[in-house]
Short mmCIF file of C-alpha atoms and ligand atoms in Angstrom, two decimals:
data_model
loop_
_atom_site.label_atom_id
_atom_site.label_comp_id
_atom_site.label_asym_id
_atom_site.label_seq_id
_atom_site.Cartn_x
_atom_site.Cartn_y
_atom_site.Cartn_z
CA UNK A 2 41.91 38.39 -22.38
CA UNK A 3 43.16 38.50 -25.94
CA UNK A 4 43.29 42.29 -25.89
CA UNK A 5 45.47 42.04 -22.81
CA UNK A 6 47.79 39.68 -24.66
CA UNK A 7 47.97 42.07 -27.60
CA UNK A 8 48.98 44.88 -25.24
CA UNK A 9 51.63 42.77 -23.54
CA UNK A 10 53.14 41.61 -26.84
CA UNK A 11 53.01 45.14 -28.19
CA UNK A 12 54.98 46.51 -25.33
CA UNK A 13 57.44 43.59 -25.56
CA UNK A 14 58.12 44.12 -29.27
CA UNK A 15 57.65 47.83 -29.72
CA UNK A 16 57.84 49.29 -26.22
CA UNK A 17 54.67 51.37 -26.40
CA UNK A 18 50.95 51.29 -25.68
CA UNK A 19 48.74 50.54 -28.70
CA UNK A 20 45.32 51.64 -29.78
CA UNK A 21 43.09 48.52 -29.89
CA UNK A 22 40.62 47.26 -32.48
CA UNK A 23 38.37 44.18 -32.48
CA UNK A 24 37.14 42.81 -35.79
CA UNK A 25 34.80 39.80 -35.98
CA UNK A 26 34.45 36.88 -38.35
CA UNK A 27 31.11 36.16 -40.00
CA UNK A 28 28.58 33.46 -40.71
CA UNK A 29 26.08 33.52 -43.55
CA UNK A 30 22.58 32.16 -42.94
CA UNK A 31 21.56 32.01 -46.57
CA UNK A 32 22.40 33.66 -49.92
CA UNK A 33 25.60 32.01 -51.08
CA UNK A 34 27.56 33.03 -54.19
CA UNK A 35 24.99 35.75 -54.73
CA UNK A 36 27.07 38.74 -53.59
CA UNK A 37 29.20 39.06 -56.73
CA UNK A 38 26.03 38.63 -58.79
CA UNK A 39 24.49 41.82 -57.32
CA UNK A 40 22.12 39.67 -55.24
CA UNK A 41 21.14 39.36 -51.57
CA UNK A 42 22.99 37.85 -48.61
CA UNK A 43 22.05 37.31 -44.96
CA UNK A 44 25.25 37.21 -42.90
CA UNK A 45 26.00 38.10 -39.27
CA UNK A 46 29.16 39.04 -37.39
CA UNK A 47 30.11 36.44 -34.77
CA UNK A 48 31.70 36.22 -31.34
CA UNK A 49 35.08 35.24 -32.74
CA UNK A 50 37.40 38.08 -33.62
CA UNK A 51 40.80 39.30 -34.59
CA UNK A 52 42.27 41.87 -32.20
CA UNK A 53 44.81 44.39 -33.36
CA UNK A 54 47.05 46.90 -31.64
CA UNK A 55 48.48 49.92 -33.49
CA UNK A 56 50.95 52.72 -32.78
CA UNK A 57 52.77 55.24 -34.98
CA UNK A 58 56.53 54.73 -35.28
CA UNK A 59 57.63 57.93 -37.03
CA UNK A 60 59.25 56.17 -40.00
CA UNK A 61 58.16 54.99 -43.48
CA UNK A 62 58.21 51.38 -42.33
CA UNK A 63 55.47 49.19 -40.94
CA UNK A 64 56.43 46.41 -38.56
CA UNK A 65 53.86 43.71 -37.96
CA UNK A 66 53.84 40.90 -35.42
CA UNK A 67 51.43 38.00 -35.80
CA UNK A 68 50.63 36.44 -32.46
CA UNK A 69 49.17 33.28 -33.98
CA UNK A 70 52.16 32.61 -36.23
CA UNK A 71 54.62 34.09 -33.72
CA UNK A 72 56.30 35.84 -36.60
CA UNK A 73 57.48 39.36 -37.33
CA UNK A 74 57.38 40.86 -40.81
CA UNK A 75 57.58 44.36 -42.24
CA UNK A 76 57.01 46.45 -45.33
CA UNK A 77 57.82 49.92 -46.52
CA UNK A 78 55.12 52.40 -47.46
CA UNK A 79 57.17 53.10 -50.58
CA UNK A 80 57.04 49.53 -51.82
CA UNK A 81 53.55 48.17 -51.59
CA UNK A 82 53.50 45.22 -53.97
CA UNK A 83 51.83 41.86 -53.30
CA UNK A 84 54.14 39.13 -52.06
CA UNK A 85 53.95 35.52 -53.15
CA UNK A 86 51.89 34.44 -50.16
CA UNK A 87 51.14 35.06 -46.51
CA UNK A 88 49.24 37.19 -44.03
CA UNK A 89 51.37 40.27 -44.63
CA UNK A 90 49.51 40.73 -47.94
CA UNK A 91 46.28 41.55 -46.14
CA UNK A 92 47.96 44.33 -44.18
CA UNK A 93 49.88 45.67 -47.16
CA UNK A 94 46.78 45.44 -49.32
CA UNK A 95 44.66 47.65 -47.09
CA UNK A 96 47.46 50.12 -46.43
CA UNK A 97 47.95 50.44 -50.18
CA UNK A 98 44.26 51.25 -50.71
CA UNK A 99 44.27 53.99 -48.09
CA UNK A 100 47.41 55.58 -49.53
CA UNK A 101 46.06 55.35 -53.06
CA UNK A 102 42.88 57.09 -51.97
CA UNK A 103 45.06 59.94 -50.71
CA UNK A 104 44.92 59.31 -46.97
CA UNK A 105 48.12 60.45 -45.23
CA UNK A 106 49.36 57.18 -43.73
CA UNK A 107 52.77 57.06 -42.06
CA UNK A 108 54.81 54.23 -40.60
CA UNK A 109 53.13 52.14 -37.90
CA UNK A 110 53.63 49.09 -35.72
CA UNK A 111 50.95 46.45 -35.32
CA UNK A 112 50.38 43.27 -33.32
CA UNK A 113 47.42 41.08 -34.18
CA UNK A 114 45.93 37.74 -33.23
CA UNK A 115 42.58 36.20 -32.47
CA UNK A 116 40.28 33.24 -32.20
CA UNK A 117 38.70 33.03 -35.67
CA UNK A 118 39.74 29.62 -36.98
CA UNK A 119 41.83 30.12 -40.11
CA UNK A 120 40.72 28.38 -43.32
CA UNK A 121 37.34 27.45 -41.87
CA UNK A 122 35.40 29.87 -44.06
CA UNK A 123 34.64 32.32 -41.25
CA UNK A 124 36.35 35.21 -43.03
CA UNK A 125 39.34 35.71 -40.84
CA UNK A 126 40.98 37.59 -43.72
CA UNK A 127 38.09 40.04 -44.09
CA UNK A 128 38.16 40.58 -40.33
CA UNK A 129 41.88 41.31 -40.51
CA UNK A 130 41.48 43.69 -43.45
CA UNK A 131 38.66 45.58 -41.73
CA UNK A 132 40.70 45.74 -38.55
CA UNK A 133 43.65 47.25 -40.40
CA UNK A 134 41.43 49.79 -42.16
CA UNK A 135 39.73 50.92 -38.99
CA UNK A 136 42.99 50.83 -37.03
CA UNK A 137 44.73 53.15 -39.47
CA UNK A 138 41.70 55.42 -39.70
CA UNK A 139 41.73 55.80 -35.90
CA UNK A 140 45.51 56.01 -35.55
CA UNK A 141 45.84 58.84 -38.05
CA UNK A 142 42.51 60.40 -37.15
CA UNK A 143 41.15 60.03 -40.69
CA UNK A 144 37.46 59.36 -39.91
CA UNK A 145 37.05 57.14 -42.95
CA UNK A 146 33.40 56.07 -43.36
CA UNK A 147 32.79 52.39 -42.65
CA UNK A 148 31.49 51.67 -46.12
CA UNK A 149 34.68 53.04 -47.63
CA UNK A 150 36.72 50.78 -45.33
CA UNK A 151 34.67 47.81 -46.49
CA UNK A 152 35.43 48.68 -50.10
CA UNK A 153 39.15 49.05 -49.34
CA UNK A 154 39.13 45.60 -47.73
CA UNK A 155 37.48 44.07 -50.78
CA UNK A 156 39.96 45.69 -53.15
CA UNK A 157 42.85 44.53 -50.97
CA UNK A 158 41.55 40.97 -51.26
CA UNK A 159 41.26 41.27 -55.04
CA UNK A 160 44.67 42.80 -55.60
CA UNK A 161 46.82 41.34 -52.84
CA UNK A 162 45.24 37.93 -52.20
CA UNK A 163 44.09 37.20 -55.75
CA UNK A 164 40.52 36.22 -54.88
CA UNK A 165 37.82 38.12 -56.73
CA UNK A 166 35.50 37.92 -53.73
CA UNK A 167 32.20 39.74 -53.35
CA UNK A 168 31.49 42.29 -50.65
CA UNK A 169 29.64 40.09 -48.15
CA UNK A 170 32.46 39.09 -45.80
CA UNK A 171 33.83 42.56 -45.19
CA UNK A 172 30.41 44.11 -45.00
CA UNK A 173 29.19 41.63 -42.40
CA UNK A 174 32.32 41.90 -40.30
CA UNK A 175 32.22 45.70 -40.33
CA UNK A 176 28.48 46.35 -39.98
CA UNK A 177 27.39 43.39 -37.82
CA UNK A 178 25.11 43.97 -34.86
CA UNK A 179 24.74 41.77 -31.81
CA UNK A 180 21.51 39.74 -31.85
CA UNK A 181 20.96 40.38 -35.55
CA UNK A 182 21.66 39.12 -39.03
CA UNK A 183 21.87 41.70 -41.77
CA UNK A 184 20.20 41.45 -45.11
CA UNK A 185 22.35 43.18 -47.67
CA UNK A 186 21.36 44.09 -51.17
CA UNK A 187 24.74 43.78 -52.88
CA UNK A 188 23.60 45.94 -55.80
CA UNK A 189 22.45 49.05 -53.92
CA UNK A 190 24.34 48.24 -50.69
CA UNK A 191 21.14 48.99 -48.78
CA UNK A 192 20.84 46.81 -45.74
CA UNK A 193 18.49 45.98 -42.91
CA UNK A 194 19.03 44.25 -39.58
CA UNK A 195 16.94 41.17 -38.81
CA UNK A 196 16.56 40.19 -35.16
CA UNK A 197 17.65 36.59 -34.75
CA UNK A 198 15.26 35.20 -32.20
CA UNK A 199 15.97 31.51 -32.32
CA UNK A 200 14.21 30.51 -29.08
CA UNK A 201 15.09 26.92 -28.29
CA UNK A 202 17.28 26.69 -31.36
CA UNK A 203 20.78 27.85 -32.08
CA UNK A 204 23.30 28.09 -34.89
CA UNK A 205 26.09 25.60 -34.82
CA UNK A 206 28.96 25.25 -37.26
CA UNK A 207 30.63 22.00 -38.12
CA UNK A 208 34.12 22.42 -39.48
CA UNK A 209 35.08 19.74 -42.01
CA UNK A 210 38.72 20.75 -41.47
CA UNK A 211 39.35 20.31 -45.14
CA UNK A 212 40.26 23.04 -47.57
CA UNK A 213 40.40 21.65 -51.07
CA UNK A 214 43.04 23.43 -53.03
CA UNK A 215 40.90 24.12 -56.08
CA UNK A 216 38.92 26.62 -53.97
CA UNK A 217 40.29 29.94 -55.23
CA UNK A 218 40.50 28.91 -58.86
CA UNK A 219 36.99 27.44 -58.85
CA UNK A 220 35.68 30.61 -57.19
CA UNK A 221 37.00 32.80 -59.97
CA UNK A 222 35.71 30.31 -62.58
CA UNK A 223 32.20 30.51 -61.10
CA UNK A 224 32.31 34.27 -61.46
CA UNK A 225 33.25 33.91 -65.12
CA UNK A 226 30.50 31.35 -65.74
CA UNK A 227 27.91 33.71 -64.25
CA UNK A 228 29.23 36.50 -66.46
CA UNK A 229 28.91 34.28 -69.53
CA UNK A 230 25.31 33.63 -68.54
CA UNK A 231 24.59 37.35 -68.18
CA UNK A 232 26.07 38.14 -71.58
CA UNK A 233 23.95 35.49 -73.27
CA UNK A 234 20.75 36.63 -71.56
CA UNK A 235 21.57 40.19 -72.59
CA UNK A 236 21.43 39.27 -76.27
CA UNK A 237 17.65 38.91 -75.85
CA UNK A 238 17.08 41.11 -72.80
CA UNK A 239 19.39 44.12 -73.17
CA UNK A 240 18.21 45.65 -69.89
CA UNK A 241 20.03 42.95 -67.92
CA UNK A 242 23.25 43.92 -66.13
CA UNK A 243 23.76 41.04 -63.73
CA UNK A 244 22.07 37.82 -62.61
CA UNK A 245 20.10 39.96 -60.19
CA UNK A 246 18.08 41.24 -63.15
CA UNK A 247 17.47 37.77 -64.55
CA UNK A 248 14.31 35.71 -63.95
CA UNK A 249 13.89 31.96 -64.35
CA UNK A 250 11.80 32.66 -67.49
CA UNK A 251 14.51 34.77 -69.10
CA UNK A 252 17.02 32.05 -68.42
CA UNK A 253 14.78 29.46 -69.99
CA UNK A 254 14.33 31.66 -73.04
CA UNK A 255 18.07 31.46 -73.79
CA UNK A 256 18.63 27.97 -72.49
CA UNK A 257 19.54 26.57 -75.91
CA UNK A 258 22.34 29.08 -76.25
CA UNK A 259 23.92 28.23 -72.91
CA UNK A 260 26.26 25.38 -72.04
CA UNK A 261 24.40 23.15 -69.56
CA UNK A 262 26.92 23.94 -66.87
CA UNK A 263 26.42 27.70 -67.22
CA UNK A 264 22.64 27.28 -67.20
CA UNK A 265 22.87 25.35 -63.91
CA UNK A 266 25.10 27.96 -62.30
CA UNK A 267 22.78 30.82 -63.28
CA UNK A 268 19.65 28.95 -62.39
CA UNK A 269 21.01 28.32 -58.88
CA UNK A 270 21.79 32.02 -58.35
CA UNK A 271 18.38 33.17 -59.58
CA UNK A 272 16.64 30.69 -57.25
CA UNK A 273 18.89 31.51 -54.29
CA UNK A 274 17.96 35.20 -54.42
CA UNK A 275 14.28 34.32 -54.39
CA UNK A 276 14.84 31.86 -51.58
CA UNK A 277 16.61 34.45 -49.51
CA UNK A 278 13.78 36.96 -49.77
CA UNK A 279 11.23 34.32 -48.81
CA UNK A 280 13.30 33.04 -45.93
CA UNK A 281 13.61 36.56 -44.50
CA UNK A 282 9.82 36.69 -44.42
CA UNK A 283 9.83 33.34 -42.63
CA UNK A 284 12.32 34.69 -40.11
CA UNK A 285 10.14 37.74 -39.47
CA UNK A 286 7.15 35.51 -38.84
CA UNK A 287 9.19 33.31 -36.53
CA UNK A 288 8.77 30.35 -38.86
CA UNK A 289 12.13 28.69 -38.23
CA UNK A 290 11.10 25.47 -39.83
CA UNK A 291 10.45 27.22 -43.17
CA UNK A 292 13.80 28.92 -42.77
CA UNK A 293 15.46 25.56 -42.22
CA UNK A 294 13.84 24.15 -45.38
CA UNK A 295 15.32 27.03 -47.36
CA UNK A 296 18.76 26.20 -45.94
CA UNK A 297 18.44 22.64 -47.22
CA UNK A 298 17.30 23.83 -50.63
CA UNK A 299 20.24 26.21 -50.75
CA UNK A 300 22.65 23.36 -50.03
CA UNK A 301 21.09 21.20 -52.70
CA UNK A 302 21.60 23.95 -55.29
CA UNK A 303 25.17 24.66 -54.18
CA UNK A 304 26.04 21.00 -54.33
CA UNK A 305 24.26 19.89 -57.53
CA UNK A 306 23.97 23.01 -59.68
CA UNK A 307 26.68 25.36 -58.53
CA UNK A 308 29.02 22.49 -57.71
CA UNK A 309 31.02 24.15 -54.95
CA UNK A 310 30.38 21.56 -52.24
CA UNK A 311 32.53 18.51 -51.52
CA UNK A 312 32.11 15.02 -50.11
CA UNK A 313 32.78 16.08 -46.53
CA UNK A 314 30.24 18.94 -46.59
CA UNK A 315 27.59 16.80 -48.27
CA UNK A 316 28.16 14.09 -45.69
CA UNK A 317 27.65 16.48 -42.78
CA UNK A 318 24.44 17.87 -44.25
CA UNK A 319 23.15 14.36 -44.97
CA UNK A 320 23.75 13.42 -41.31
CA UNK A 321 21.12 15.95 -40.24
CA UNK A 322 18.35 14.78 -42.53
CA UNK A 323 15.49 12.95 -40.79
CA UNK A 324 16.56 14.45 -37.49
CA UNK A 325 13.62 16.61 -36.43
CA UNK A 326 15.81 18.49 -33.96
CA UNK A 327 17.81 19.94 -36.84
CA UNK A 328 15.65 22.38 -38.81
CA UNK A 329 18.17 23.14 -41.53
CA UNK A 330 21.76 22.66 -42.61
CA UNK A 331 23.92 23.73 -45.52
CA UNK A 332 27.46 24.43 -46.56
CA UNK A 333 28.53 27.98 -45.83
CA UNK A 334 30.80 30.39 -47.69
CA UNK A 335 32.84 29.76 -50.80
CA UNK A 336 32.77 25.96 -50.50
CA UNK A 337 35.21 23.09 -51.19
CA UNK A 338 35.66 22.70 -47.45
CA UNK A 339 35.11 24.95 -44.46
CA UNK A 340 31.96 24.63 -42.35
CA UNK A 341 28.35 23.65 -42.54
CA UNK A 342 25.88 25.86 -40.68
CA UNK A 343 23.14 24.07 -38.75
CA UNK A 344 19.96 25.34 -37.18
CA UNK A 345 19.58 22.93 -34.29
CA UNK A 346 17.62 22.52 -31.03
CA UNK A 347 19.98 23.55 -28.20
CA UNK A 348 18.92 20.57 -26.12
CA UNK A 349 20.00 18.21 -28.91
CA UNK A 350 23.44 19.66 -29.60
CA UNK A 351 25.45 17.32 -27.37
CA UNK A 352 23.78 14.13 -28.55
CA UNK A 353 24.05 15.17 -32.18
CA UNK A 354 27.68 16.15 -31.85
CA UNK A 355 28.75 12.86 -30.40
CA UNK A 356 26.90 10.95 -33.15
CA UNK A 357 28.08 13.03 -36.06
CA UNK A 358 31.69 13.25 -34.84
CA UNK A 359 31.90 9.49 -34.64
CA UNK A 360 30.43 9.03 -38.10
CA UNK A 361 32.69 11.71 -39.60
CA UNK A 362 35.86 10.24 -38.15
CA UNK A 363 34.86 6.74 -39.25
CA UNK A 364 34.29 7.91 -42.80
CA UNK A 365 37.07 10.44 -43.36
CA UNK A 366 39.55 9.81 -40.56
CA UNK A 367 39.29 13.47 -39.56
CA UNK A 368 38.27 14.90 -36.19
CA UNK A 369 35.28 17.16 -36.70
CA UNK A 370 35.39 20.58 -35.04
CA UNK A 371 32.13 22.17 -33.85
CA UNK A 372 31.72 25.88 -33.12
CA UNK A 373 28.71 27.20 -31.23
CA UNK A 374 28.40 30.79 -32.36
CA UNK A 375 26.42 33.85 -31.38
CA UNK A 376 26.18 37.16 -33.19
CA UNK A 377 28.24 40.21 -32.28
CA UNK A 378 28.98 43.86 -33.06
CA UNK A 379 31.04 44.66 -36.14
CA UNK A 380 34.62 46.01 -36.33
CA UNK A 381 35.21 48.55 -33.55
CA UNK A 382 37.68 50.28 -31.32
CA UNK A 383 37.96 48.72 -27.87
C1 LIG B 419 33.43 33.73 -50.12
C2 LIG B 419 33.56 35.15 -50.68
C3 LIG B 419 32.26 35.92 -50.54
C4 LIG B 419 31.07 35.12 -51.10
C5 LIG B 419 31.10 33.69 -50.56
C6 LIG B 419 30.05 32.83 -51.23
O1 LIG B 419 33.23 33.78 -48.74
O2 LIG B 419 34.60 35.83 -50.02
O3 LIG B 419 32.37 37.17 -51.16
O4 LIG B 419 31.07 35.15 -52.49
O5 LIG B 419 32.35 33.07 -50.75
O6 LIG B 419 28.78 33.27 -50.90
#
């Protein structure tokens, strides 16, 4: 349906037939704020995507139409500098990476749009960046390896959107596989697919519909705090390069030299990596209830020690406690808004939704938005 719309709009604006790409958003089951600490994450690509159409235009200019914003913008290949704000940065950012790496990109036209809610923490920007990378690789027949495209997307985000994000979002969107989560070691980039057999349970997202503005700044501050922790640990344990190499004992050994806040941040990350490895074992054994417990523990750490949650997220998680039909819940992604992810009995979804929506509106005056999600294939040509 959406691909059809992309084609129609493409022909309306540019008068030609585009090559089509689909690029999904992502969820993350567990392993939050671990990616930029060389740790483990367990994300999956989802059945909400951005679709993009591309065609060459024989010039040095790139004309882009956003279906969702119903807006046209453009940039020249000879002037790729970040703009103040806006979606065009994601397209310019990726194009700049490809050119810098020596790939022979020429002018192109693009129409894009999709159904990944924006600002909900489902990585619509990573999906867009991956889609641009793969689109250009296909359009100019460059055969760029997927991992390289993922790295271009991450660099584009750093340089053109100003967020020093880890690699999880792009990796999950690009490498996702239907029916599976993927466990990624963010240090070696080795990964393994984990079948998600949830039986009578499913994953449901609850969108707080808030996006607290301190998000990006706080994200970069957390990175710095983790780095401070690593440097202090290294004074006694020189073999340490990142929090991935740090144990709870090492952290305790330098505790007196760390500001309390930094200790809490690091201690959360160290525990979250351990939790992730254990919860993957639980998943393999089909022990969903142990997996759910790990989700709750992850939320607790994110809220109290890492301090990236907010009132609305904490409220939604608290609503699930003492409800045996919900096995686990936690905030997902960077934090300060966005969604919670819930592992919930399918038969209970409707009842739960009507209860929690009422309570949420009563408390915050905001209409809660639920998304029932399933896993999907990663970025691909359609
Ligand atoms: C955001 C970033 C990711 C990751 C998560 C937290 O989504 O883009 O790289 O750090 O936050 O796990």
